[in-house]
XYZ file of C-alpha atoms in Angstrom:
419
model
C 124.824 99.773 109.283
C 124.230 101.001 112.827
C 124.433 99.247 116.171
C 121.655 96.817 117.079
C 119.098 98.418 119.376
C 116.773 97.225 122.093
C 113.875 99.366 120.961
C 110.953 100.268 123.172
C 107.745 101.476 121.541
C 104.820 103.231 123.225
C 101.506 102.782 121.427
C 98.670 105.146 122.322
C 95.267 103.663 121.533
C 94.130 100.044 121.874
C 92.096 99.917 118.700
C 92.790 97.324 116.026
C 95.666 99.392 114.570
C 97.579 99.851 117.800
C 97.051 96.256 118.847
C 98.273 94.905 115.508
C 101.404 97.058 115.653
C 102.065 95.717 119.149
C 101.543 92.145 117.968
C 103.922 92.649 115.049
C 106.594 94.195 117.237
C 106.257 91.382 119.769
C 106.627 88.857 116.951
C 109.907 90.564 116.039
C 111.244 90.726 119.579
C 110.618 94.453 120.072
C 109.105 95.650 123.342
C 105.790 97.460 122.946
C 103.248 98.646 125.494
C 99.748 99.810 124.572
C 98.016 102.617 126.476
C 94.233 102.968 126.241
C 92.166 105.902 127.499
C 89.121 103.823 128.466
C 88.911 101.830 131.661
C 89.112 98.094 131.096
C 85.483 97.551 132.093
C 84.066 100.046 129.590
C 86.581 99.088 126.904
C 85.145 95.586 126.771
C 81.489 96.446 127.374
C 80.763 99.765 125.639
C 77.251 99.489 124.162
C 78.032 100.933 120.749
C 79.326 98.270 118.390
C 79.788 97.880 114.650
C 81.314 95.648 112.009
C 84.084 96.304 109.489
C 85.015 94.680 106.205
C 88.415 93.022 106.229
C 89.649 92.083 102.755
C 93.116 92.903 101.376
C 94.233 93.747 104.910
C 94.301 90.029 105.717
C 97.674 89.821 103.972
C 99.190 92.357 106.373
C 97.418 90.917 109.393
C 99.012 87.525 108.691
C 102.485 89.104 108.662
C 102.036 90.694 112.095
C 100.581 87.882 114.193
C 101.733 84.320 114.879
C 100.117 81.538 112.805
C 98.200 80.211 115.806
C 96.526 83.595 116.280
C 95.779 83.932 112.557
C 94.110 80.520 112.735
C 91.682 82.027 115.258
C 90.570 84.869 112.966
C 87.112 83.313 112.809
C 86.646 84.339 116.445
C 86.583 87.976 115.309
C 83.920 87.457 112.644
C 80.471 88.878 113.221
C 78.890 85.470 112.614
C 81.280 82.985 114.187
C 79.117 80.069 113.035
C 79.280 80.947 109.345
C 82.094 79.296 107.368
C 81.177 80.241 103.798
C 83.617 82.192 101.625
C 82.838 85.065 99.282
C 84.609 87.136 96.655
C 82.078 89.973 96.619
C 79.275 91.837 98.397
C 75.958 92.463 96.575
C 74.752 95.982 95.699
C 71.030 96.657 95.142
C 68.589 99.255 93.920
C 67.058 100.000 97.297
C 63.806 101.233 95.788
C 63.050 98.102 93.748
C 65.183 95.439 95.427
C 66.830 94.620 92.085
C 70.517 93.684 92.303
C 72.873 96.021 90.457
C 76.055 93.991 90.651
C 78.515 92.284 93.001
C 81.302 94.463 94.412
C 84.487 92.422 94.182
C 86.965 91.994 97.010
C 89.664 89.685 98.323
C 87.828 87.119 100.484
C 85.891 89.848 102.329
C 85.046 89.127 105.954
C 82.813 91.090 108.305
C 84.626 91.391 111.600
C 83.272 92.769 114.853
C 85.106 95.754 116.283
C 84.799 94.311 119.786
C 85.750 90.746 118.850
C 88.705 91.873 116.732
C 90.074 93.908 119.627
C 89.691 90.921 121.940
C 91.588 88.686 119.513
C 94.408 91.134 118.830
C 94.928 91.988 122.509
C 95.809 88.363 123.261
C 99.158 88.224 125.063
C 99.815 91.978 124.931
C 100.642 94.453 127.687
C 97.693 96.868 127.574
C 97.370 99.612 130.212
C 93.823 100.912 130.592
C 92.574 104.215 131.989
C 95.442 106.142 130.373
C 94.143 109.240 128.607
C 97.026 111.087 126.992
C 97.356 114.763 127.913
C 100.843 115.633 126.641
C 103.771 114.293 124.655
C 107.374 115.508 124.663
C 110.761 114.561 123.230
C 114.173 114.824 124.838
C 117.512 113.035 124.689
C 116.550 110.710 121.883
C 113.285 109.448 123.327
C 109.670 110.533 123.663
C 107.449 110.631 126.735
C 103.669 110.421 126.941
C 101.945 111.819 130.013
C 98.489 110.593 130.969
C 95.628 112.146 132.911
C 96.065 109.655 135.760
C 99.554 111.030 136.387
C 101.479 108.130 134.877
C 104.038 108.480 132.092
C 105.513 106.234 129.417
C 108.835 106.753 127.663
C 110.104 104.999 124.571
C 112.229 105.355 121.479
C 109.016 105.894 119.518
C 105.443 106.860 120.357
C 102.812 105.808 117.825
C 99.496 107.655 117.866
C 96.687 105.195 117.100
C 93.829 106.956 118.893
C 91.526 107.292 115.909
C 90.024 110.230 114.074
C 90.244 112.600 117.068
C 93.904 111.877 117.769
C 95.644 114.035 120.364
C 99.028 112.927 119.060
C 98.122 114.071 115.553
C 97.391 117.500 117.020
C 100.670 117.515 118.952
C 102.599 116.566 115.828
C 101.090 118.938 113.246
C 99.278 121.592 115.304
C 95.613 121.983 116.163
C 94.554 123.749 112.972
C 96.187 121.283 110.601
C 94.964 118.320 112.655
C 91.300 119.255 112.239
C 89.130 116.828 110.284
C 87.379 118.126 107.161
C 83.595 117.686 106.870
C 82.091 116.042 103.783
C 78.406 116.843 104.481
C 77.217 113.262 104.509
C 75.396 112.069 107.626
C 74.855 108.543 108.913
C 73.005 106.500 111.488
C 75.166 103.504 112.412
C 73.405 101.275 114.926
C 72.624 97.639 115.672
C 69.326 96.019 116.535
C 67.612 92.641 116.479
C 64.479 91.814 114.505
C 61.541 89.414 114.653
C 62.516 85.981 113.344
C 60.797 86.349 109.966
C 62.358 89.764 109.339
C 65.773 88.472 110.457
C 65.622 85.618 107.963
C 64.615 88.071 105.252
C 67.717 90.190 105.935
C 69.961 87.220 105.129
C 68.004 85.786 102.207
C 69.905 87.433 99.334
C 73.248 87.322 101.127
C 74.058 85.858 104.555
C 76.518 88.567 105.592
C 76.175 91.930 103.853
C 74.197 93.979 101.344
C 73.838 97.644 100.332
C 70.744 99.332 98.947
C 71.162 102.599 97.022
C 68.075 104.765 96.597
C 67.206 107.333 93.895
C 66.836 109.966 96.641
C 70.595 109.727 97.240
C 70.502 107.501 100.295
C 72.575 104.414 101.050
C 71.508 101.664 103.449
C 73.877 98.911 104.558
C 72.477 95.929 106.412
C 74.990 93.404 107.737
C 75.012 90.630 110.278
C 76.689 91.841 113.480
C 76.327 88.937 115.901
C 74.707 85.513 116.080
C 74.069 84.057 119.516
C 72.049 81.037 118.364
C 72.172 80.093 114.660
C 68.898 78.207 115.069
C 67.023 81.191 116.522
C 66.886 84.145 114.086
C 65.380 86.372 116.778
C 68.816 86.367 118.474
C 70.578 87.706 115.370
C 71.940 91.232 115.710
C 72.151 93.375 112.571
C 74.195 96.466 111.844
C 72.172 99.068 109.969
C 73.966 102.036 108.378
C 71.659 104.596 106.807
C 73.494 107.525 105.185
C 72.407 110.572 103.224
C 73.926 113.761 101.765
C 73.222 117.206 103.177
C 70.389 117.805 105.608
C 69.106 116.814 108.040
C 72.190 117.392 110.187
C 72.503 116.297 113.809
C 71.063 119.578 115.083
C 67.976 119.099 112.910
C 66.834 116.178 115.078
C 65.297 117.709 118.223
C 64.791 114.446 120.104
C 64.860 110.656 120.038
C 61.463 110.327 118.417
C 62.499 112.482 115.466
C 65.376 110.078 114.763
C 63.123 107.034 114.959
C 60.559 108.728 112.717
C 63.258 109.534 110.157
C 64.434 105.924 109.933
C 60.883 104.617 109.692
C 59.963 107.125 107.001
C 62.938 106.066 104.889
C 62.034 102.414 105.395
C 58.719 103.083 103.665
C 60.432 104.153 100.438
C 62.822 101.188 100.510
C 62.133 97.664 99.285
C 62.641 94.611 101.470
C 64.624 93.731 103.508
C 65.429 97.338 104.431
C 61.735 98.064 104.875
C 61.372 95.428 107.598
C 64.603 96.517 109.247
C 63.488 100.138 109.516
C 59.947 99.325 110.575
C 61.306 97.318 113.502
C 63.817 99.821 114.869
C 63.395 99.816 118.690
C 61.889 103.097 119.934
C 64.464 103.447 122.719
C 67.529 102.507 120.644
C 70.392 104.975 121.283
C 70.950 106.784 117.990
C 73.804 109.103 117.104
C 74.021 111.137 113.912
C 77.569 110.717 112.632
C 78.869 113.500 110.397
C 81.335 111.918 107.954
C 84.760 113.567 107.904
C 88.224 112.963 106.491
C 91.816 113.965 107.196
C 94.622 113.996 104.657
C 98.266 113.545 105.765
C 99.368 115.985 103.074
C 101.853 118.003 105.106
C 105.477 117.486 106.144
C 105.711 117.122 109.917
C 109.382 116.115 110.021
C 110.209 119.619 111.271
C 108.207 118.988 114.454
C 110.402 118.830 117.566
C 108.705 115.496 118.306
C 109.870 113.828 115.085
C 111.163 111.126 114.465
C 110.231 109.884 117.931
C 106.495 110.343 117.326
C 104.428 109.106 114.386
C 100.853 108.183 113.460
C 99.007 105.134 112.141
C 95.473 104.135 111.179
C 92.649 106.674 111.420
C 94.932 109.046 113.319
C 97.162 109.153 110.225
C 94.479 109.140 107.530
C 90.783 109.476 108.290
C 89.006 107.969 105.258
C 85.309 108.139 104.367
C 83.940 104.638 105.086
C 82.001 103.986 101.886
C 84.674 101.900 100.153
C 85.661 99.854 103.189
C 89.322 100.880 103.154
C 90.033 102.236 106.634
C 90.753 98.999 108.485
C 92.659 97.483 105.578
C 94.929 100.493 105.119
C 95.458 100.617 108.879
C 96.674 97.019 108.810
C 98.984 97.911 105.925
C 100.324 100.772 108.066
C 100.970 98.330 110.892
C 102.892 95.877 108.743
C 104.992 98.616 107.131
C 105.871 100.240 110.454
C 106.750 96.904 112.052
C 108.947 96.030 109.068
C 110.814 99.338 109.278
C 111.314 99.150 113.040
C 112.649 95.618 112.683
C 115.371 97.075 110.469
C 116.247 99.503 113.257
C 116.395 96.717 115.841
C 118.760 94.747 113.603
C 120.998 97.781 113.136
C 120.291 98.115 109.412
C 118.597 101.534 109.693
C 118.463 104.477 112.036
C 115.132 105.333 113.644
C 114.950 108.473 111.515
C 115.451 106.475 108.313
C 112.823 103.928 109.326
C 110.156 106.428 110.352
C 110.812 108.480 107.217
C 110.425 105.415 104.978
C 107.248 104.363 106.784
C 105.645 107.791 106.559
C 106.597 108.280 102.916
C 104.843 105.061 101.868
C 101.898 105.526 104.225
C 101.219 109.090 103.118
C 101.438 108.373 99.381
C 99.170 105.339 99.629
C 96.570 106.861 101.920
C 96.339 110.160 100.034
C 95.430 108.249 96.868
C 92.870 106.134 98.700
C 91.280 109.095 100.472
C 90.609 110.704 97.087
C 89.053 107.520 95.709
C 86.971 107.030 98.867
C 85.861 110.662 98.744
C 84.838 110.239 95.133
C 82.924 107.103 96.053
C 81.190 108.898 98.931
C 79.910 111.677 96.703
C 78.972 109.470 93.783
C 77.025 106.806 95.684
C 74.965 109.514 97.382
C 73.912 110.933 94.021
C 71.728 108.708 91.841
C 72.918 110.418 88.655
C 76.558 109.461 89.291
C 76.106 106.192 91.189
C 76.882 103.889 88.281
C 80.219 105.648 87.672
C 81.450 105.189 91.251
C 84.877 103.581 91.834
C 83.346 100.372 93.180
C 82.238 99.476 89.647
C 85.871 99.478 88.503
C 87.889 98.649 91.598
C 85.408 96.973 93.936
C 86.741 96.915 97.483
C 90.283 96.364 96.284
C 93.209 98.628 97.074
C 93.724 101.759 94.977
C 94.573 100.983 91.380
C 95.596 103.285 88.540
C 92.515 102.385 86.492
C 90.386 104.668 88.662
C 92.926 107.478 88.735
C 91.419 109.248 85.741
C 88.181 109.864 87.622
C 89.739 111.574 90.622
C 88.790 115.055 89.501
C 85.187 114.124 90.284
C 86.114 113.887 93.949
C 87.364 117.444 94.174
C 84.078 119.204 93.555
C 80.375 118.932 92.928
C 77.347 119.406 95.128
C 75.450 116.648 96.896
C 71.692 116.499 97.107
C 69.868 116.550 100.419
C 67.776 113.544 101.433
C 64.210 114.394 100.631
């Protein structure tokens, strides 16, 4: 036993992870302030938007927010009018339109990044326009310094600033903090469609579907927003087209080359992907995302910042997105960290013991999942190995030992370029 403590926690990054940690700490009577690099106006209005699949993470979400906020989870869903429940998402042969199987998951929901942030920021102290430029530790506390000249000091600083985390770099060093490329590229964008094409997108499944193509491509189409459920032309769809190898970002000289690429792939896909690609707006902002990962496979307890600085979410474990695990593992991080810090506040653990216990569990869990997600990434972008991918055994569910025997597949093997 130690003395009870009035902890103060500084959270850097107002993404879903940081906000959920703050909510959980607030629920347990621990002071937490969230610092976000973006200005409030751009934070709420940035044009780029996407959806995420929330499944097993709902369990950890419910432990970190009050029941009245959990009851409002529907506000974060991409289609706030839809009340149906599912236990799976459908997977298709994108060339023929034939359904392969249903990928199982725990009550999977598609949540909007923007709407989820709005929900989880309810009642929190969030400071905007605070881009972190340095972090230091002295006298049993840590201090974050921001580009606007302000500072924040607390017993613990939690880096939740995503895959390009400054705090990760400060904790482990620039070289070790660098993300590793996987050589899979993706367009991830949202656009509306003519009414008939919009209805076609939702015919086989109202929320989500994936089409895998023999050329090694994957195409996700998912509902992103519904303004008027009676007017399909107002539906917004997220379209994620991914492929292994080339073309890379530098291989697209201009906007038209990106549009032409999407339209050309639409012609080799069956419906509804064909209609989606044919109707991509010519002026739609398109970014080629190179998929990366980062493994927390090193010991950073020797850092002069530790145990007063730690990581959570994508900053702690950047996972390939093709098994839908990032958000769910981030929420598990949040619940575990909140639980450990509550023990410190009660005097049952020291901060060092709590952070050590949190990081030990988080690292072991995420390292396993990164390997499974990496295996999935490579296998679903190769027609010859698609049917052996982890989703056929584990679905969207958390890592299980039954897929462990296939992990060696993830450590090697070439991927084919999109023809």
